[in-house]
Amino acid sequence: ETGVTQTPRHLVMGMTNKKSLKCEQHLGHNAMYWYKQSAKKPLELMFVYSLEERVENNSVPSRFSPECPNSSHLFLHLHTLQPEDSALYLCASSQDRAGYGYTFGSGTRLTVV
Amino acid sequence: KQEVTQIPAALSVPEGENLVLNCSFTDSAIYNLQWFRQDPGKGLTSLLLIQSSQREQTSGRLNASLDKSSGRSTLYIAASQPGDSATYLCAVKRSNFNKFYFGSGTKLNVKP
């Protein structure tokens, strides 16, 4: 493990389900990120949290809802997803917004059926 | 908008070869550039980070160079090993922003 832990590692959900992805870091970092990695496409930044405040939302559909209750935990709540949302969802953290010590988790492989 | 391109998309080499992976970016006003490694189905591991004021960074058999004026970076891997097989991603951070722009990666296969 890199210091950033994501659960679950794999998730299969129907289009009407509601599920949540969890990310946890104990590196003392102040910034946390959600990325989406689809097949044969570059990583897409979804959300950025700095000191528990959302500072960036890259035009992500509202069916993805992030939550950052404290500087160590980040959630991504999912509801009424589409099959094209199937991807590897990666969480990352860094010491600050400048990005020092950027560390990724192992990701959650999401399949929407 | 910053665009990052990596060539080639895939590379297969015999063990022991020295190889070069290429990364190009369209906007030279960068804060830093980072090379990552990703194993199948896994997250990313940072390999080397080059600040905009630096020309290169080295770690073991890896050497990364940066030429901001031409918008290019290379990752040199010496004496490649099967354990080097992975996808290598280049990411550029813009000045004063914390967003990384990622390339699509080069998938490397080192054959025993």
mmCIF file with all atom_site columns, C-alpha atoms in Angstrom:
data_model
loop_
_atom_site.group_PDB
_atom_site.id
_atom_site.type_symbol
_atom_site.label_atom_id
_atom_site.label_alt_id
_atom_site.label_comp_id
_atom_site.label_asym_id
_atom_site.label_entity_id
_atom_site.label_seq_id
_atom_site.pdbx_PDB_ins_code
_atom_site.Cartn_x
_atom_site.Cartn_y
_atom_site.Cartn_z
_atom_site.occupancy
_atom_site.B_iso_or_equiv
_atom_site.pdbx_formal_charge
_atom_site.auth_seq_id
_atom_site.auth_comp_id
_atom_site.auth_asym_id
_atom_site.auth_atom_id
_atom_site.pdbx_PDB_model_num
ATOM 1   C CA . GLU A 1 1   ? 0.000   0.000   0.000   1.00 0.00 ? 1   GLU A CA 1
ATOM 2   C CA . THR A 1 2   ? 1.184   3.488   -0.805  1.00 0.00 ? 2   THR A CA 1
ATOM 3   C CA . GLY A 1 3   ? -0.355  5.291   2.172   1.00 0.00 ? 3   GLY A CA 1
ATOM 4   C CA . VAL A 1 4   ? -3.581  5.968   0.291   1.00 0.00 ? 4   VAL A CA 1
ATOM 5   C CA . THR A 1 5   ? -6.151  3.209   0.733   1.00 0.00 ? 5   THR A CA 1
ATOM 6   C CA . GLN A 1 6   ? -9.215  2.793   -1.433  1.00 0.00 ? 6   GLN A CA 1
ATOM 7   C CA . THR A 1 7   ? -12.186 0.523   -0.821  1.00 0.00 ? 7   THR A CA 1
ATOM 8   C CA . PRO A 1 8   ? -13.685 -1.459  -2.328  1.00 0.00 ? 8   PRO A CA 1
ATOM 9   C CA . ARG A 1 9   ? -11.135 -2.667  -4.872  1.00 0.00 ? 9   ARG A CA 1
ATOM 10  C CA . HIS A 1 10  ? -13.876 -3.879  -7.211  1.00 0.00 ? 10  HIS A CA 1
ATOM 11  C CA . LEU A 1 11  ? -17.534 -2.865  -7.463  1.00 0.00 ? 11  LEU A CA 1
ATOM 12  C CA . VAL A 1 12  ? -20.323 -4.002  -9.752  1.00 0.00 ? 12  VAL A CA 1
ATOM 13  C CA . MET A 1 13  ? -23.524 -2.009  -9.558  1.00 0.00 ? 13  MET A CA 1
ATOM 14  C CA . GLY A 1 14  ? -26.786 -1.654  -11.436 1.00 0.00 ? 14  GLY A CA 1
ATOM 15  C CA . MET A 1 15  ? -27.852 1.637   -12.941 1.00 0.00 ? 15  MET A CA 1
ATOM 16  C CA . THR A 1 16  ? -30.442 2.206   -10.213 1.00 0.00 ? 16  THR A CA 1
ATOM 17  C CA . ASN A 1 17  ? -28.128 1.417   -7.302  1.00 0.00 ? 17  ASN A CA 1
ATOM 18  C CA . LYS A 1 18  ? -26.513 3.827   -4.865  1.00 0.00 ? 18  LYS A CA 1
ATOM 19  C CA . LYS A 1 19  ? -23.001 3.082   -3.713  1.00 0.00 ? 19  LYS A CA 1
ATOM 20  C CA . SER A 1 20  ? -20.020 4.911   -2.276  1.00 0.00 ? 20  SER A CA 1
ATOM 21  C CA . LEU A 1 21  ? -16.296 4.730   -2.871  1.00 0.00 ? 21  LEU A CA 1
ATOM 22  C CA . LYS A 1 22  ? -14.004 5.402   0.052   1.00 0.00 ? 22  LYS A CA 1
ATOM 23  C CA . CYS A 1 23  ? -10.498 6.823   0.181   1.00 0.00 ? 23  CYS A CA 1
ATOM 24  C CA . GLU A 1 24  ? -8.338  7.167   3.277   1.00 0.00 ? 24  GLU A CA 1
ATOM 25  C CA . GLN A 1 25  ? -4.870  8.633   3.765   1.00 0.00 ? 25  GLN A CA 1
ATOM 26  C CA . HIS A 1 26  ? -2.738  8.899   6.866   1.00 0.00 ? 26  HIS A CA 1
ATOM 27  C CA . LEU A 1 27  ? 0.122   10.813  5.302   1.00 0.00 ? 27  LEU A CA 1
ATOM 28  C CA . GLY A 1 28  ? -0.821  14.126  6.868   1.00 0.00 ? 28  GLY A CA 1
ATOM 29  C CA . HIS A 1 29  ? -1.695  15.502  3.451   1.00 0.00 ? 29  HIS A CA 1
ATOM 30  C CA . ASN A 1 30  ? -4.020  18.467  3.080   1.00 0.00 ? 30  ASN A CA 1
ATOM 31  C CA . ALA A 1 31  ? -5.274  17.931  -0.469  1.00 0.00 ? 31  ALA A CA 1
ATOM 32  C CA . MET A 1 32  ? -7.200  14.974  -1.898  1.00 0.00 ? 32  MET A CA 1
ATOM 33  C CA . TYR A 1 33  ? -8.342  14.184  -5.408  1.00 0.00 ? 33  TYR A CA 1
ATOM 34  C CA . TRP A 1 34  ? -10.670 11.912  -7.376  1.00 0.00 ? 34  TRP A CA 1
ATOM 35  C CA . TYR A 1 35  ? -9.592  10.806  -10.854 1.00 0.00 ? 35  TYR A CA 1
ATOM 36  C CA . LYS A 1 36  ? -11.357 8.698   -13.464 1.00 0.00 ? 36  LYS A CA 1
ATOM 37  C CA . GLN A 1 37  ? -9.376  6.418   -15.765 1.00 0.00 ? 37  GLN A CA 1
ATOM 38  C CA . SER A 1 38  ? -11.247 4.982   -18.730 1.00 0.00 ? 38  SER A CA 1
ATOM 39  C CA . ALA A 1 39  ? -9.796  2.567   -21.244 1.00 0.00 ? 39  ALA A CA 1
ATOM 40  C CA . LYS A 1 40  ? -7.376  4.220   -23.649 1.00 0.00 ? 40  LYS A CA 1
ATOM 41  C CA . LYS A 1 41  ? -8.060  7.736   -22.328 1.00 0.00 ? 41  LYS A CA 1
ATOM 42  C CA . PRO A 1 42  ? -5.889  10.012  -20.197 1.00 0.00 ? 42  PRO A CA 1
ATOM 43  C CA . LEU A 1 43  ? -6.635  10.315  -16.523 1.00 0.00 ? 43  LEU A CA 1
ATOM 44  C CA . GLU A 1 44  ? -9.413  12.801  -15.914 1.00 0.00 ? 44  GLU A CA 1
ATOM 45  C CA . LEU A 1 45  ? -9.399  14.909  -12.781 1.00 0.00 ? 45  LEU A CA 1
ATOM 46  C CA . MET A 1 46  ? -12.894 14.941  -11.251 1.00 0.00 ? 46  MET A CA 1
ATOM 47  C CA . PHE A 1 47  ? -12.669 16.739  -7.913  1.00 0.00 ? 47  PHE A CA 1
ATOM 48  C CA . VAL A 1 48  ? -10.084 18.456  -5.742  1.00 0.00 ? 48  VAL A CA 1
ATOM 49  C CA . TYR A 1 49  ? -10.404 19.050  -2.018  1.00 0.00 ? 49  TYR A CA 1
ATOM 50  C CA . SER A 1 50  ? -7.993  21.244  -0.103  1.00 0.00 ? 50  SER A CA 1
ATOM 51  C CA . LEU A 1 51  ? -8.354  21.413  3.681   1.00 0.00 ? 51  LEU A CA 1
ATOM 52  C CA . GLU A 1 52  ? -11.748 19.729  3.336   1.00 0.00 ? 52  GLU A CA 1
ATOM 53  C CA . GLU A 1 53  ? -13.042 22.394  0.978   1.00 0.00 ? 53  GLU A CA 1
ATOM 54  C CA . ARG A 1 54  ? -13.906 21.527  -2.596  1.00 0.00 ? 54  ARG A CA 1
ATOM 55  C CA . VAL A 1 55  ? -11.736 23.754  -4.755  1.00 0.00 ? 55  VAL A CA 1
ATOM 56  C CA . GLU A 1 56  ? -12.268 22.220  -8.159  1.00 0.00 ? 56  GLU A CA 1
ATOM 57  C CA . ASN A 1 57  ? -15.051 20.387  -9.940  1.00 0.00 ? 57  ASN A CA 1
ATOM 58  C CA . ASN A 1 58  ? -14.233 19.575  -13.536 1.00 0.00 ? 58  ASN A CA 1
ATOM 59  C CA . SER A 1 59  ? -17.731 19.531  -15.015 1.00 0.00 ? 59  SER A CA 1
ATOM 60  C CA . VAL A 1 60  ? -18.559 16.196  -13.474 1.00 0.00 ? 60  VAL A CA 1
ATOM 61  C CA . PRO A 1 61  ? -22.191 15.006  -13.776 1.00 0.00 ? 61  PRO A CA 1
ATOM 62  C CA . SER A 1 62  ? -24.272 15.322  -10.632 1.00 0.00 ? 62  SER A CA 1
ATOM 63  C CA . ARG A 1 63  ? -24.658 11.542  -10.397 1.00 0.00 ? 63  ARG A CA 1
ATOM 64  C CA . PHE A 1 64  ? -21.167 11.704  -8.856  1.00 0.00 ? 64  PHE A CA 1
ATOM 65  C CA . SER A 1 65  ? -21.207 13.419  -5.473  1.00 0.00 ? 65  SER A CA 1
ATOM 66  C CA . PRO A 1 66  ? -17.988 13.856  -3.463  1.00 0.00 ? 66  PRO A CA 1
ATOM 67  C CA . GLU A 1 67  ? -17.730 14.261  0.277   1.00 0.00 ? 67  GLU A CA 1
ATOM 68  C CA . CYS A 1 68  ? -14.720 15.161  2.395   1.00 0.00 ? 68  CYS A CA 1
ATOM 69  C CA . PRO A 1 69  ? -15.632 14.957  6.094   1.00 0.00 ? 69  PRO A CA 1
ATOM 70  C CA . ASN A 1 70  ? -12.032 15.513  7.242   1.00 0.00 ? 70  ASN A CA 1
ATOM 71  C CA . SER A 1 71  ? -8.553  15.793  5.779   1.00 0.00 ? 71  SER A CA 1
ATOM 72  C CA . SER A 1 72  ? -7.969  12.034  5.950   1.00 0.00 ? 72  SER A CA 1
ATOM 73  C CA . HIS A 1 73  ? -11.123 10.770  4.266   1.00 0.00 ? 73  HIS A CA 1
ATOM 74  C CA . LEU A 1 74  ? -12.719 11.292  0.895   1.00 0.00 ? 74  LEU A CA 1
ATOM 75  C CA . PHE A 1 75  ? -15.849 9.662   -0.476  1.00 0.00 ? 75  PHE A CA 1
ATOM 76  C CA . LEU A 1 76  ? -17.415 9.487   -3.891  1.00 0.00 ? 76  LEU A CA 1
ATOM 77  C CA . HIS A 1 77  ? -21.153 8.803   -3.750  1.00 0.00 ? 77  HIS A CA 1
ATOM 78  C CA . LEU A 1 78  ? -22.612 7.212   -6.851  1.00 0.00 ? 78  LEU A CA 1
ATOM 79  C CA . HIS A 1 79  ? -26.237 7.063   -7.970  1.00 0.00 ? 79  HIS A CA 1
ATOM 80  C CA . THR A 1 80  ? -28.070 6.291   -11.213 1.00 0.00 ? 80  THR A CA 1
ATOM 81  C CA . LEU A 1 81  ? -24.847 5.693   -13.090 1.00 0.00 ? 81  LEU A CA 1
ATOM 82  C CA . GLN A 1 82  ? -24.566 4.813   -16.769 1.00 0.00 ? 82  GLN A CA 1
ATOM 83  C CA . PRO A 1 83  ? -22.581 1.958   -18.333 1.00 0.00 ? 83  PRO A CA 1
ATOM 84  C CA . GLU A 1 84  ? -20.087 4.503   -19.711 1.00 0.00 ? 84  GLU A CA 1
ATOM 85  C CA . ASP A 1 85  ? -19.213 5.395   -16.133 1.00 0.00 ? 85  ASP A CA 1
ATOM 86  C CA . SER A 1 86  ? -17.470 2.037   -15.838 1.00 0.00 ? 86  SER A CA 1
ATOM 87  C CA . ALA A 1 87  ? -13.807 2.830   -15.185 1.00 0.00 ? 87  ALA A CA 1
ATOM 88  C CA . LEU A 1 88  ? -10.998 2.746   -12.660 1.00 0.00 ? 88  LEU A CA 1
ATOM 89  C CA . TYR A 1 89  ? -11.548 5.473   -10.071 1.00 0.00 ? 89  TYR A CA 1
ATOM 90  C CA . LEU A 1 90  ? -8.347  6.640   -8.452  1.00 0.00 ? 90  LEU A CA 1
ATOM 91  C CA . CYS A 1 91  ? -7.927  8.668   -5.315  1.00 0.00 ? 91  CYS A CA 1
ATOM 92  C CA . ALA A 1 92  ? -4.786  10.694  -4.670  1.00 0.00 ? 92  ALA A CA 1
ATOM 93  C CA . SER A 1 93  ? -3.479  12.998  -2.001  1.00 0.00 ? 93  SER A CA 1
ATOM 94  C CA . SER A 1 94  ? -0.720  15.584  -1.768  1.00 0.00 ? 94  SER A CA 1
ATOM 95  C CA . GLN A 1 95  ? 0.887   17.661  0.937   1.00 0.00 ? 95  GLN A CA 1
ATOM 96  C CA . ASP A 1 96  ? -0.725  20.823  -0.330  1.00 0.00 ? 96  ASP A CA 1
ATOM 97  C CA . ARG A 1 97  ? -2.405  22.283  -3.380  1.00 0.00 ? 97  ARG A CA 1
ATOM 98  C CA . ALA A 1 98  ? 0.976   22.706  -5.042  1.00 0.00 ? 98  ALA A CA 1
ATOM 99  C CA . GLY A 1 99  ? 1.063   18.936  -5.325  1.00 0.00 ? 99  GLY A CA 1
ATOM 100 C CA . TYR A 1 100 ? 4.149   17.946  -3.372  1.00 0.00 ? 100 TYR A CA 1
ATOM 101 C CA . GLY A 1 101 ? 4.239   14.289  -2.379  1.00 0.00 ? 101 GLY A CA 1
ATOM 102 C CA . TYR A 1 102 ? 1.524   13.273  -4.809  1.00 0.00 ? 102 TYR A CA 1
ATOM 103 C CA . THR A 1 103 ? 0.438   9.746   -3.864  1.00 0.00 ? 103 THR A CA 1
ATOM 104 C CA . PHE A 1 104 ? -2.176  7.579   -5.569  1.00 0.00 ? 104 PHE A CA 1
ATOM 105 C CA . GLY A 1 105 ? -4.283  4.779   -4.190  1.00 0.00 ? 105 GLY A CA 1
ATOM 106 C CA . SER A 1 106 ? -4.700  1.475   -6.015  1.00 0.00 ? 106 SER A CA 1
ATOM 107 C CA . GLY A 1 107 ? -8.124  2.436   -7.304  1.00 0.00 ? 107 GLY A CA 1
ATOM 108 C CA . THR A 1 108 ? -11.629 1.016   -7.390  1.00 0.00 ? 108 THR A CA 1
ATOM 109 C CA . ARG A 1 109 ? -12.569 -0.880  -10.558 1.00 0.00 ? 109 ARG A CA 1
ATOM 110 C CA . LEU A 1 110 ? -16.218 0.060   -11.145 1.00 0.00 ? 110 LEU A CA 1
ATOM 111 C CA . THR A 1 111 ? -18.496 -1.813  -13.532 1.00 0.00 ? 111 THR A CA 1
ATOM 112 C CA . VAL A 1 112 ? -21.999 -0.482  -14.178 1.00 0.00 ? 112 VAL A CA 1
ATOM 113 C CA . VAL A 1 113 ? -24.405 -3.057  -15.571 1.00 0.00 ? 113 VAL A CA 1
ATOM 114 C CA . LYS B 2 1   ? -5.568  24.195  -22.633 1.00 0.00 ? 1   LYS B CA 1
ATOM 115 C CA . GLN B 2 2   ? -2.565  22.007  -21.947 1.00 0.00 ? 2   GLN B CA 1
ATOM 116 C CA . GLU B 2 3   ? -2.366  18.843  -24.047 1.00 0.00 ? 3   GLU B CA 1
ATOM 117 C CA . VAL B 2 4   ? 0.073   16.078  -23.248 1.00 0.00 ? 4   VAL B CA 1
ATOM 118 C CA . THR B 2 5   ? 1.056   13.486  -25.825 1.00 0.00 ? 5   THR B CA 1
ATOM 119 C CA . GLN B 2 6   ? 3.091   10.349  -25.292 1.00 0.00 ? 6   GLN B CA 1
ATOM 120 C CA . ILE B 2 7   ? 4.798   8.418   -28.051 1.00 0.00 ? 7   ILE B CA 1
ATOM 121 C CA . PRO B 2 8   ? 4.874   5.532   -28.640 1.00 0.00 ? 8   PRO B CA 1
ATOM 122 C CA . ALA B 2 9   ? 1.592   4.223   -27.247 1.00 0.00 ? 9   ALA B CA 1
ATOM 123 C CA . ALA B 2 10  ? 3.145   0.792   -26.816 1.00 0.00 ? 10  ALA B CA 1
ATOM 124 C CA . LEU B 2 11  ? 6.680   -0.556  -26.889 1.00 0.00 ? 11  LEU B CA 1
ATOM 125 C CA . SER B 2 12  ? 8.074   -4.063  -26.709 1.00 0.00 ? 12  SER B CA 1
ATOM 126 C CA . VAL B 2 13  ? 11.793  -4.612  -26.188 1.00 0.00 ? 13  VAL B CA 1
ATOM 127 C CA . PRO B 2 14  ? 14.078  -7.496  -25.211 1.00 0.00 ? 14  PRO B CA 1
ATOM 128 C CA . GLU B 2 15  ? 15.551  -7.522  -21.751 1.00 0.00 ? 15  GLU B CA 1
ATOM 129 C CA . GLY B 2 16  ? 18.727  -5.507  -21.340 1.00 0.00 ? 16  GLY B CA 1
ATOM 130 C CA . GLU B 2 17  ? 17.947  -2.826  -23.882 1.00 0.00 ? 17  GLU B CA 1
ATOM 131 C CA . ASN B 2 18  ? 18.183  0.868   -23.117 1.00 0.00 ? 18  ASN B CA 1
ATOM 132 C CA . LEU B 2 19  ? 15.037  2.715   -24.118 1.00 0.00 ? 19  LEU B CA 1
ATOM 133 C CA . VAL B 2 20  ? 13.512  6.171   -24.294 1.00 0.00 ? 20  VAL B CA 1
ATOM 134 C CA . LEU B 2 21  ? 9.916   7.178   -23.713 1.00 0.00 ? 21  LEU B CA 1
ATOM 135 C CA . ASN B 2 22  ? 8.741   10.518  -25.035 1.00 0.00 ? 22  ASN B CA 1
ATOM 136 C CA . CYS B 2 23  ? 6.341   13.099  -23.689 1.00 0.00 ? 23  CYS B CA 1
ATOM 137 C CA . SER B 2 24  ? 5.376   16.391  -25.319 1.00 0.00 ? 24  SER B CA 1
ATOM 138 C CA . PHE B 2 25  ? 3.197   19.211  -24.039 1.00 0.00 ? 25  PHE B CA 1
ATOM 139 C CA . THR B 2 26  ? 1.693   22.204  -25.784 1.00 0.00 ? 26  THR B CA 1
ATOM 140 C CA . ASP B 2 27  ? 2.031   24.934  -23.147 1.00 0.00 ? 27  ASP B CA 1
ATOM 141 C CA . SER B 2 28  ? 5.576   25.562  -21.949 1.00 0.00 ? 28  SER B CA 1
ATOM 142 C CA . ALA B 2 29  ? 4.398   27.511  -18.866 1.00 0.00 ? 29  ALA B CA 1
ATOM 143 C CA . ILE B 2 30  ? 4.592   24.555  -16.531 1.00 0.00 ? 30  ILE B CA 1
ATOM 144 C CA . TYR B 2 31  ? 5.182   24.303  -12.794 1.00 0.00 ? 31  TYR B CA 1
ATOM 145 C CA . ASN B 2 32  ? 6.620   20.804  -12.880 1.00 0.00 ? 32  ASN B CA 1
ATOM 146 C CA . LEU B 2 33  ? 6.487   17.545  -14.788 1.00 0.00 ? 33  LEU B CA 1
ATOM 147 C CA . GLN B 2 34  ? 6.178   14.124  -13.250 1.00 0.00 ? 34  GLN B CA 1
ATOM 148 C CA . TRP B 2 35  ? 6.616   10.591  -14.568 1.00 0.00 ? 35  TRP B CA 1
ATOM 149 C CA . PHE B 2 36  ? 4.444   7.852   -13.099 1.00 0.00 ? 36  PHE B CA 1
ATOM 150 C CA . ARG B 2 37  ? 4.328   4.107   -13.448 1.00 0.00 ? 37  ARG B CA 1
ATOM 151 C CA . GLN B 2 38  ? 1.070   2.162   -13.443 1.00 0.00 ? 38  GLN B CA 1
ATOM 152 C CA . ASP B 2 39  ? 0.845   -1.608  -13.172 1.00 0.00 ? 39  ASP B CA 1
ATOM 153 C CA . PRO B 2 40  ? -2.277  -3.299  -14.608 1.00 0.00 ? 40  PRO B CA 1
ATOM 154 C CA . GLY B 2 41  ? -5.381  -2.531  -12.564 1.00 0.00 ? 41  GLY B CA 1
ATOM 155 C CA . LYS B 2 42  ? -3.361  -0.560  -10.028 1.00 0.00 ? 42  LYS B CA 1
ATOM 156 C CA . GLY B 2 43  ? -2.833  3.013   -9.031  1.00 0.00 ? 43  GLY B CA 1
ATOM 157 C CA . LEU B 2 44  ? 0.056   5.237   -10.051 1.00 0.00 ? 44  LEU B CA 1
ATOM 158 C CA . THR B 2 45  ? 3.490   5.323   -8.497  1.00 0.00 ? 45  THR B CA 1
ATOM 159 C CA . SER B 2 46  ? 5.541   8.483   -8.825  1.00 0.00 ? 46  SER B CA 1
ATOM 160 C CA . LEU B 2 47  ? 8.950   7.820   -10.402 1.00 0.00 ? 47  LEU B CA 1
ATOM 161 C CA . LEU B 2 48  ? 10.542  11.197  -10.978 1.00 0.00 ? 48  LEU B CA 1
ATOM 162 C CA . LEU B 2 49  ? 9.484   14.809  -10.558 1.00 0.00 ? 49  LEU B CA 1
ATOM 163 C CA . ILE B 2 50  ? 11.227  17.620  -12.428 1.00 0.00 ? 50  ILE B CA 1
ATOM 164 C CA . GLN B 2 51  ? 10.653  21.196  -11.391 1.00 0.00 ? 51  GLN B CA 1
ATOM 165 C CA . SER B 2 52  ? 10.374  23.749  -14.168 1.00 0.00 ? 52  SER B CA 1
ATOM 166 C CA . SER B 2 53  ? 13.793  25.162  -13.271 1.00 0.00 ? 53  SER B CA 1
ATOM 167 C CA . GLN B 2 54  ? 15.485  21.770  -13.586 1.00 0.00 ? 54  GLN B CA 1
ATOM 168 C CA . ARG B 2 55  ? 16.788  19.988  -16.677 1.00 0.00 ? 55  ARG B CA 1
ATOM 169 C CA . GLU B 2 56  ? 16.842  16.400  -15.443 1.00 0.00 ? 56  GLU B CA 1
ATOM 170 C CA . GLN B 2 57  ? 16.350  14.041  -12.533 1.00 0.00 ? 57  GLN B CA 1
ATOM 171 C CA . THR B 2 58  ? 17.836  10.601  -11.955 1.00 0.00 ? 58  THR B CA 1
ATOM 172 C CA . SER B 2 59  ? 16.783  7.663   -9.835  1.00 0.00 ? 59  SER B CA 1
ATOM 173 C CA . GLY B 2 60  ? 18.632  4.391   -10.234 1.00 0.00 ? 60  GLY B CA 1
ATOM 174 C CA . ARG B 2 61  ? 18.279  3.209   -13.832 1.00 0.00 ? 61  ARG B CA 1
ATOM 175 C CA . LEU B 2 62  ? 15.830  5.998   -14.638 1.00 0.00 ? 62  LEU B CA 1
ATOM 176 C CA . ASN B 2 63  ? 16.689  9.426   -15.981 1.00 0.00 ? 63  ASN B CA 1
ATOM 177 C CA . ALA B 2 64  ? 14.125  12.046  -16.925 1.00 0.00 ? 64  ALA B CA 1
ATOM 178 C CA . SER B 2 65  ? 14.937  15.185  -18.858 1.00 0.00 ? 65  SER B CA 1
ATOM 179 C CA . LEU B 2 66  ? 12.947  18.336  -19.415 1.00 0.00 ? 66  LEU B CA 1
ATOM 180 C CA . ASP B 2 67  ? 13.178  20.874  -22.217 1.00 0.00 ? 67  ASP B CA 1
ATOM 181 C CA . LYS B 2 68  ? 10.516  23.463  -21.518 1.00 0.00 ? 68  LYS B CA 1
ATOM 182 C CA . SER B 2 69  ? 11.216  25.591  -24.567 1.00 0.00 ? 69  SER B CA 1
ATOM 183 C CA . SER B 2 70  ? 10.497  22.726  -26.938 1.00 0.00 ? 70  SER B CA 1
ATOM 184 C CA . GLY B 2 71  ? 7.741   21.268  -24.762 1.00 0.00 ? 71  GLY B CA 1
ATOM 185 C CA . ARG B 2 72  ? 9.381   17.881  -24.345 1.00 0.00 ? 72  ARG B CA 1
ATOM 186 C CA . SER B 2 73  ? 10.429  15.418  -21.712 1.00 0.00 ? 73  SER B CA 1
ATOM 187 C CA . THR B 2 74  ? 12.052  12.020  -22.067 1.00 0.00 ? 74  THR B CA 1
ATOM 188 C CA . LEU B 2 75  ? 12.268  9.109   -19.678 1.00 0.00 ? 75  LEU B CA 1
ATOM 189 C CA . TYR B 2 76  ? 15.372  7.017   -20.225 1.00 0.00 ? 76  TYR B CA 1
ATOM 190 C CA . ILE B 2 77  ? 15.420  3.490   -18.821 1.00 0.00 ? 77  ILE B CA 1
ATOM 191 C CA . ALA B 2 78  ? 18.794  1.786   -18.777 1.00 0.00 ? 78  ALA B CA 1
ATOM 192 C CA . ALA B 2 79  ? 19.298  -1.985  -18.947 1.00 0.00 ? 79  ALA B CA 1
ATOM 193 C CA . SER B 2 80  ? 15.583  -2.761  -19.007 1.00 0.00 ? 80  SER B CA 1
ATOM 194 C CA . GLN B 2 81  ? 14.213  -5.686  -16.995 1.00 0.00 ? 81  GLN B CA 1
ATOM 195 C CA . PRO B 2 82  ? 10.946  -7.673  -17.220 1.00 0.00 ? 82  PRO B CA 1
ATOM 196 C CA . GLY B 2 83  ? 9.906   -6.025  -13.955 1.00 0.00 ? 83  GLY B CA 1
ATOM 197 C CA . ASP B 2 84  ? 9.902   -2.694  -15.776 1.00 0.00 ? 84  ASP B CA 1
ATOM 198 C CA . SER B 2 85  ? 6.870   -3.830  -17.782 1.00 0.00 ? 85  SER B CA 1
ATOM 199 C CA . ALA B 2 86  ? 4.073   -1.375  -16.999 1.00 0.00 ? 86  ALA B CA 1
ATOM 200 C CA . THR B 2 87  ? 2.394   1.722   -18.381 1.00 0.00 ? 87  THR B CA 1
ATOM 201 C CA . TYR B 2 88  ? 4.393   4.909   -17.983 1.00 0.00 ? 88  TYR B CA 1
ATOM 202 C CA . LEU B 2 89  ? 2.478   8.168   -17.675 1.00 0.00 ? 89  LEU B CA 1
ATOM 203 C CA . CYS B 2 90  ? 3.714   11.693  -18.028 1.00 0.00 ? 90  CYS B CA 1
ATOM 204 C CA . ALA B 2 91  ? 1.875   14.491  -16.210 1.00 0.00 ? 91  ALA B CA 1
ATOM 205 C CA . VAL B 2 92  ? 2.345   18.233  -16.364 1.00 0.00 ? 92  VAL B CA 1
ATOM 206 C CA . LYS B 2 93  ? 1.269   20.717  -13.724 1.00 0.00 ? 93  LYS B CA 1
ATOM 207 C CA . ARG B 2 94  ? 0.477   24.236  -14.860 1.00 0.00 ? 94  ARG B CA 1
ATOM 208 C CA . SER B 2 95  ? 1.890   27.212  -13.042 1.00 0.00 ? 95  SER B CA 1
ATOM 209 C CA . ASN B 2 96  ? -0.149  28.254  -9.989  1.00 0.00 ? 96  ASN B CA 1
ATOM 210 C CA . PHE B 2 97  ? -2.693  25.472  -10.504 1.00 0.00 ? 97  PHE B CA 1
ATOM 211 C CA . ASN B 2 98  ? -2.770  22.138  -8.822  1.00 0.00 ? 98  ASN B CA 1
ATOM 212 C CA . LYS B 2 99  ? -4.259  20.244  -11.759 1.00 0.00 ? 99  LYS B CA 1
ATOM 213 C CA . PHE B 2 100 ? -2.164  17.611  -13.492 1.00 0.00 ? 100 PHE B CA 1
ATOM 214 C CA . TYR B 2 101 ? -2.602  17.104  -17.214 1.00 0.00 ? 101 TYR B CA 1
ATOM 215 C CA . PHE B 2 102 ? -1.888  13.493  -18.038 1.00 0.00 ? 102 PHE B CA 1
ATOM 216 C CA . GLY B 2 103 ? -0.787  11.853  -21.257 1.00 0.00 ? 103 GLY B CA 1
ATOM 217 C CA . SER B 2 104 ? -2.382  8.580   -22.362 1.00 0.00 ? 104 SER B CA 1
ATOM 218 C CA . GLY B 2 105 ? 0.723   6.642   -21.432 1.00 0.00 ? 105 GLY B CA 1
ATOM 219 C CA . THR B 2 106 ? 3.215   4.305   -23.051 1.00 0.00 ? 106 THR B CA 1
ATOM 220 C CA . LYS B 2 107 ? 2.656   0.629   -22.377 1.00 0.00 ? 107 LYS B CA 1
ATOM 221 C CA . LEU B 2 108 ? 6.051   -1.044  -22.036 1.00 0.00 ? 108 LEU B CA 1
ATOM 222 C CA . ASN B 2 109 ? 6.664   -4.769  -22.327 1.00 0.00 ? 109 ASN B CA 1
ATOM 223 C CA . VAL B 2 110 ? 10.163  -6.039  -21.581 1.00 0.00 ? 110 VAL B CA 1
ATOM 224 C CA . LYS B 2 111 ? 10.575  -9.597  -22.820 1.00 0.00 ? 111 LYS B CA 1
ATOM 225 C CA . PRO B 2 112 ? 12.834  -12.005 -20.921 1.00 0.00 ? 112 PRO B CA 1
#
